[in-house]
Amino acid sequence: MKSLLSLSRLIDEMNRHISKIACWLVLISCLVSAGNALVRYGINQSSNAWLEIQWYMFAAMFMLGAAHTLAKNEHVRVDIFYARLSTRAQIWVDLLGGLLFLLPAAAILTWLSWPVFYSVWVSGEVSSSAGGLVRWPVKIFLPLGFGLLLLQGVSEIIKRVAMLTGDLEANLHYERPLQ
């Protein structure tokens, strides 16, 4: 179990570092958006590329941050019953949900999104908008993001098993949403 927990910590740390990119993209996207608005309304100039780069950054933020959000246990969930469960029952829900839903879905989406990226890469697809950007930089975030989510799912399953066996303190850091 110690080697699996070491793998889990490695995955967690990798996704934590990658999520820093997502955080910086939030700031950069805001600056690009503000700059675009100033140029558009200040000197009546515009470019679709500036609008598309914001869309690309949003996609990157979401796909690069999803795995870390799972690691922090801050993902969206249906809270009606989960919050009322005991810690051990919550661990079982997380474990079974990860095994039955998260891992298969993340694996399938990683697998299916790779050809989407590859075809755009090979074809050199460009946005149909005037002044639009090449599409492959945004499409790479599909297999990358789902792959990171898959790895984080493995990490979460390792941690839940370790919690059930007593090899890791059962602390889920779950906060009930404000009503």
Short mmCIF file of C-alpha atoms in Angstrom, two decimals:
data_model
loop_
_atom_site.label_atom_id
_atom_site.label_comp_id
_atom_site.label_asym_id
_atom_site.label_seq_id
_atom_site.Cartn_x
_atom_site.Cartn_y
_atom_site.Cartn_z
CA MET A 1 0.00 0.00 0.00
CA LYS A 2 2.95 2.34 0.65
CA SER A 3 4.05 2.23 -2.98
CA LEU A 4 0.48 2.90 -4.16
CA LEU A 5 0.20 5.85 -1.79
CA SER A 6 3.51 7.16 -3.16
CA LEU A 7 2.06 6.90 -6.67
CA SER A 8 -1.06 8.71 -5.45
CA ARG A 9 1.03 11.54 -3.96
CA LEU A 10 2.97 11.82 -7.23
CA ILE A 11 -0.25 12.10 -9.27
CA ASP A 12 -1.68 14.64 -6.79
CA GLU A 13 1.47 16.76 -6.97
CA MET A 14 1.60 16.63 -10.77
CA ASN A 15 -2.03 17.74 -11.04
CA ARG A 16 -1.45 20.46 -8.45
CA HIS A 17 1.37 21.89 -10.54
CA ILE A 18 -0.65 21.63 -13.76
CA SER A 19 -3.58 23.39 -12.09
CA LYS A 20 -1.31 26.41 -11.55
CA ILE A 21 -1.33 26.84 -15.34
CA ALA A 22 -5.13 26.91 -15.22
CA CYS A 23 -5.02 29.58 -12.51
CA TRP A 24 -2.68 31.77 -14.55
CA LEU A 25 -4.91 31.32 -17.58
CA VAL A 26 -7.77 32.91 -15.64
CA LEU A 27 -5.74 36.09 -15.21
CA ILE A 28 -4.41 36.05 -18.77
CA SER A 29 -7.91 35.50 -20.15
CA CYS A 30 -9.24 38.46 -18.16
CA LEU A 31 -6.42 40.66 -19.45
CA VAL A 32 -7.01 39.55 -23.04
CA SER A 33 -10.72 40.16 -22.67
CA ALA A 34 -10.20 43.63 -21.19
CA GLY A 35 -7.61 44.49 -23.83
CA ASN A 36 -9.89 43.28 -26.59
CA ALA A 37 -12.76 45.39 -25.25
CA LEU A 38 -10.55 48.48 -24.99
CA VAL A 39 -9.29 48.07 -28.55
CA ARG A 40 -12.74 47.27 -29.91
CA TYR A 41 -14.51 50.22 -28.32
CA GLY A 42 -11.56 52.59 -28.02
CA ILE A 43 -10.19 52.54 -31.56
CA ASN A 44 -12.90 50.51 -33.30
CA GLN A 45 -10.61 47.59 -34.19
CA SER A 46 -11.30 43.92 -33.59
CA SER A 47 -10.07 40.46 -34.39
CA ASN A 48 -11.78 37.10 -34.13
CA ALA A 49 -8.45 35.65 -33.04
CA TRP A 50 -8.71 37.53 -29.71
CA LEU A 51 -12.16 36.11 -29.12
CA GLU A 52 -11.05 32.60 -30.03
CA ILE A 53 -7.97 32.73 -27.81
CA GLN A 54 -10.28 33.47 -24.88
CA TRP A 55 -12.31 30.39 -25.79
CA TYR A 56 -9.10 28.35 -26.01
CA MET A 57 -7.98 29.57 -22.60
CA PHE A 58 -11.36 28.76 -21.06
CA ALA A 59 -11.13 25.22 -22.44
CA ALA A 60 -7.59 24.88 -21.09
CA MET A 61 -8.63 26.24 -17.67
CA PHE A 62 -11.45 23.75 -17.40
CA MET A 63 -9.59 20.71 -18.71
CA LEU A 64 -6.37 21.36 -16.78
CA GLY A 65 -8.17 22.23 -13.55
CA ALA A 66 -10.69 19.39 -13.40
CA ALA A 67 -8.27 16.79 -12.02
CA HIS A 68 -7.05 19.08 -9.24
CA THR A 69 -10.65 19.96 -8.38
CA LEU A 70 -11.29 16.24 -7.91
CA ALA A 71 -8.15 15.93 -5.76
CA LYS A 72 -9.39 18.76 -3.52
CA ASN A 73 -12.82 17.09 -3.29
CA GLU A 74 -14.44 20.27 -4.56
CA HIS A 75 -16.19 18.86 -7.60
CA VAL A 76 -19.91 19.18 -8.12
CA ARG A 77 -21.97 16.44 -6.55
CA VAL A 78 -25.54 15.77 -5.59
CA ASP A 79 -25.41 16.56 -1.92
CA ILE A 80 -28.87 15.50 -0.74
CA PHE A 81 -27.78 12.16 0.69
CA TYR A 82 -23.97 12.25 0.61
CA ALA A 83 -23.58 14.93 3.30
CA ARG A 84 -25.74 12.91 5.70
CA LEU A 85 -23.68 9.75 5.33
CA SER A 86 -21.01 8.68 7.77
CA THR A 87 -17.39 9.23 6.73
CA ARG A 88 -16.97 5.51 6.02
CA ALA A 89 -20.10 5.47 3.86
CA GLN A 90 -18.86 8.56 1.98
CA ILE A 91 -15.59 6.73 1.32
CA TRP A 92 -17.53 3.77 -0.10
CA VAL A 93 -19.65 6.06 -2.30
CA ASP A 94 -16.49 7.74 -3.60
CA LEU A 95 -14.75 4.41 -4.17
CA LEU A 96 -17.65 2.77 -6.00
CA GLY A 97 -18.42 5.93 -7.96
CA GLY A 98 -14.78 6.14 -9.01
CA LEU A 99 -14.57 2.51 -10.07
CA LEU A 100 -17.95 2.26 -11.77
CA PHE A 101 -18.33 5.71 -13.31
CA LEU A 102 -15.30 8.01 -13.14
CA LEU A 103 -12.57 5.66 -14.38
CA PRO A 104 -14.57 4.13 -17.23
CA ALA A 105 -15.89 7.52 -18.39
CA ALA A 106 -12.49 9.23 -18.18
CA ALA A 107 -10.80 6.32 -19.99
CA ILE A 108 -13.40 6.27 -22.77
CA LEU A 109 -13.30 10.06 -23.19
CA THR A 110 -9.49 10.05 -23.27
CA TRP A 111 -9.55 7.30 -25.89
CA LEU A 112 -12.25 8.90 -28.03
CA SER A 113 -10.84 12.43 -27.88
CA TRP A 114 -7.38 11.46 -29.11
CA PRO A 115 -8.52 10.89 -32.73
CA VAL A 116 -10.38 14.22 -32.61
CA PHE A 117 -7.13 16.00 -31.74
CA TYR A 118 -5.06 13.94 -34.16
CA SER A 119 -7.31 14.58 -37.16
CA VAL A 120 -7.23 18.34 -36.52
CA TRP A 121 -3.44 18.21 -36.07
CA VAL A 122 -2.89 16.31 -39.32
CA SER A 123 -5.34 18.37 -41.36
CA GLY A 124 -4.14 21.69 -40.00
CA GLU A 125 -7.76 22.73 -39.45
CA VAL A 126 -8.29 26.45 -38.98
CA SER A 127 -11.34 28.24 -37.64
CA SER A 128 -13.80 29.29 -40.32
CA SER A 129 -14.02 32.76 -38.76
CA ALA A 130 -12.09 35.55 -40.46
CA GLY A 131 -8.74 35.82 -38.69
CA GLY A 132 -9.46 32.59 -36.82
CA LEU A 133 -6.84 30.39 -35.23
CA VAL A 134 -5.63 26.87 -35.89
CA ARG A 135 -7.72 24.37 -33.93
CA TRP A 136 -5.21 21.80 -32.70
CA PRO A 137 -4.01 23.81 -29.65
CA VAL A 138 -7.50 23.75 -28.16
CA LYS A 139 -8.22 20.14 -29.18
CA ILE A 140 -5.12 18.79 -27.37
CA PHE A 141 -6.74 19.76 -24.08
CA LEU A 142 -9.45 17.11 -24.57
CA PRO A 143 -7.26 13.98 -24.30
CA LEU A 144 -4.86 15.76 -21.95
CA GLY A 145 -7.58 16.87 -19.54
CA PHE A 146 -9.43 13.56 -19.55
CA GLY A 147 -6.11 11.72 -19.15
CA LEU A 148 -5.24 13.84 -16.12
CA LEU A 149 -8.73 13.21 -14.72
CA LEU A 150 -8.24 9.47 -15.25
CA LEU A 151 -4.93 9.57 -13.37
CA GLN A 152 -6.47 11.58 -10.56
CA GLY A 153 -9.31 9.06 -10.40
CA VAL A 154 -6.72 6.31 -9.87
CA SER A 155 -5.15 8.42 -7.12
CA GLU A 156 -8.50 8.96 -5.42
CA ILE A 157 -9.31 5.25 -5.52
CA ILE A 158 -5.93 4.42 -3.98
CA LYS A 159 -6.60 6.93 -1.20
CA ARG A 160 -10.13 5.62 -0.54
CA VAL A 161 -8.88 2.04 -0.28
CA ALA A 162 -6.12 3.23 2.06
CA MET A 163 -8.74 5.02 4.18
CA LEU A 164 -10.82 1.85 4.41
CA THR A 165 -7.82 -0.26 5.40
CA GLY A 166 -6.60 2.30 7.95
CA ASP A 167 -3.41 3.13 6.04
CA LEU A 168 -4.53 6.73 5.55
CA GLU A 169 -6.50 9.04 7.81
CA ALA A 170 -10.11 9.25 6.63
CA ASN A 171 -10.32 12.99 6.07
CA LEU A 172 -12.35 13.89 2.99
CA HIS A 173 -12.26 17.70 3.47
CA TYR A 174 -15.83 17.88 2.28
CA GLU A 175 -17.67 21.10 3.03
CA ARG A 176 -21.43 21.25 2.75
CA PRO A 177 -22.50 24.01 0.36
CA LEU A 178 -24.05 27.11 1.89
CA GLN A 179 -27.82 27.12 1.57
#
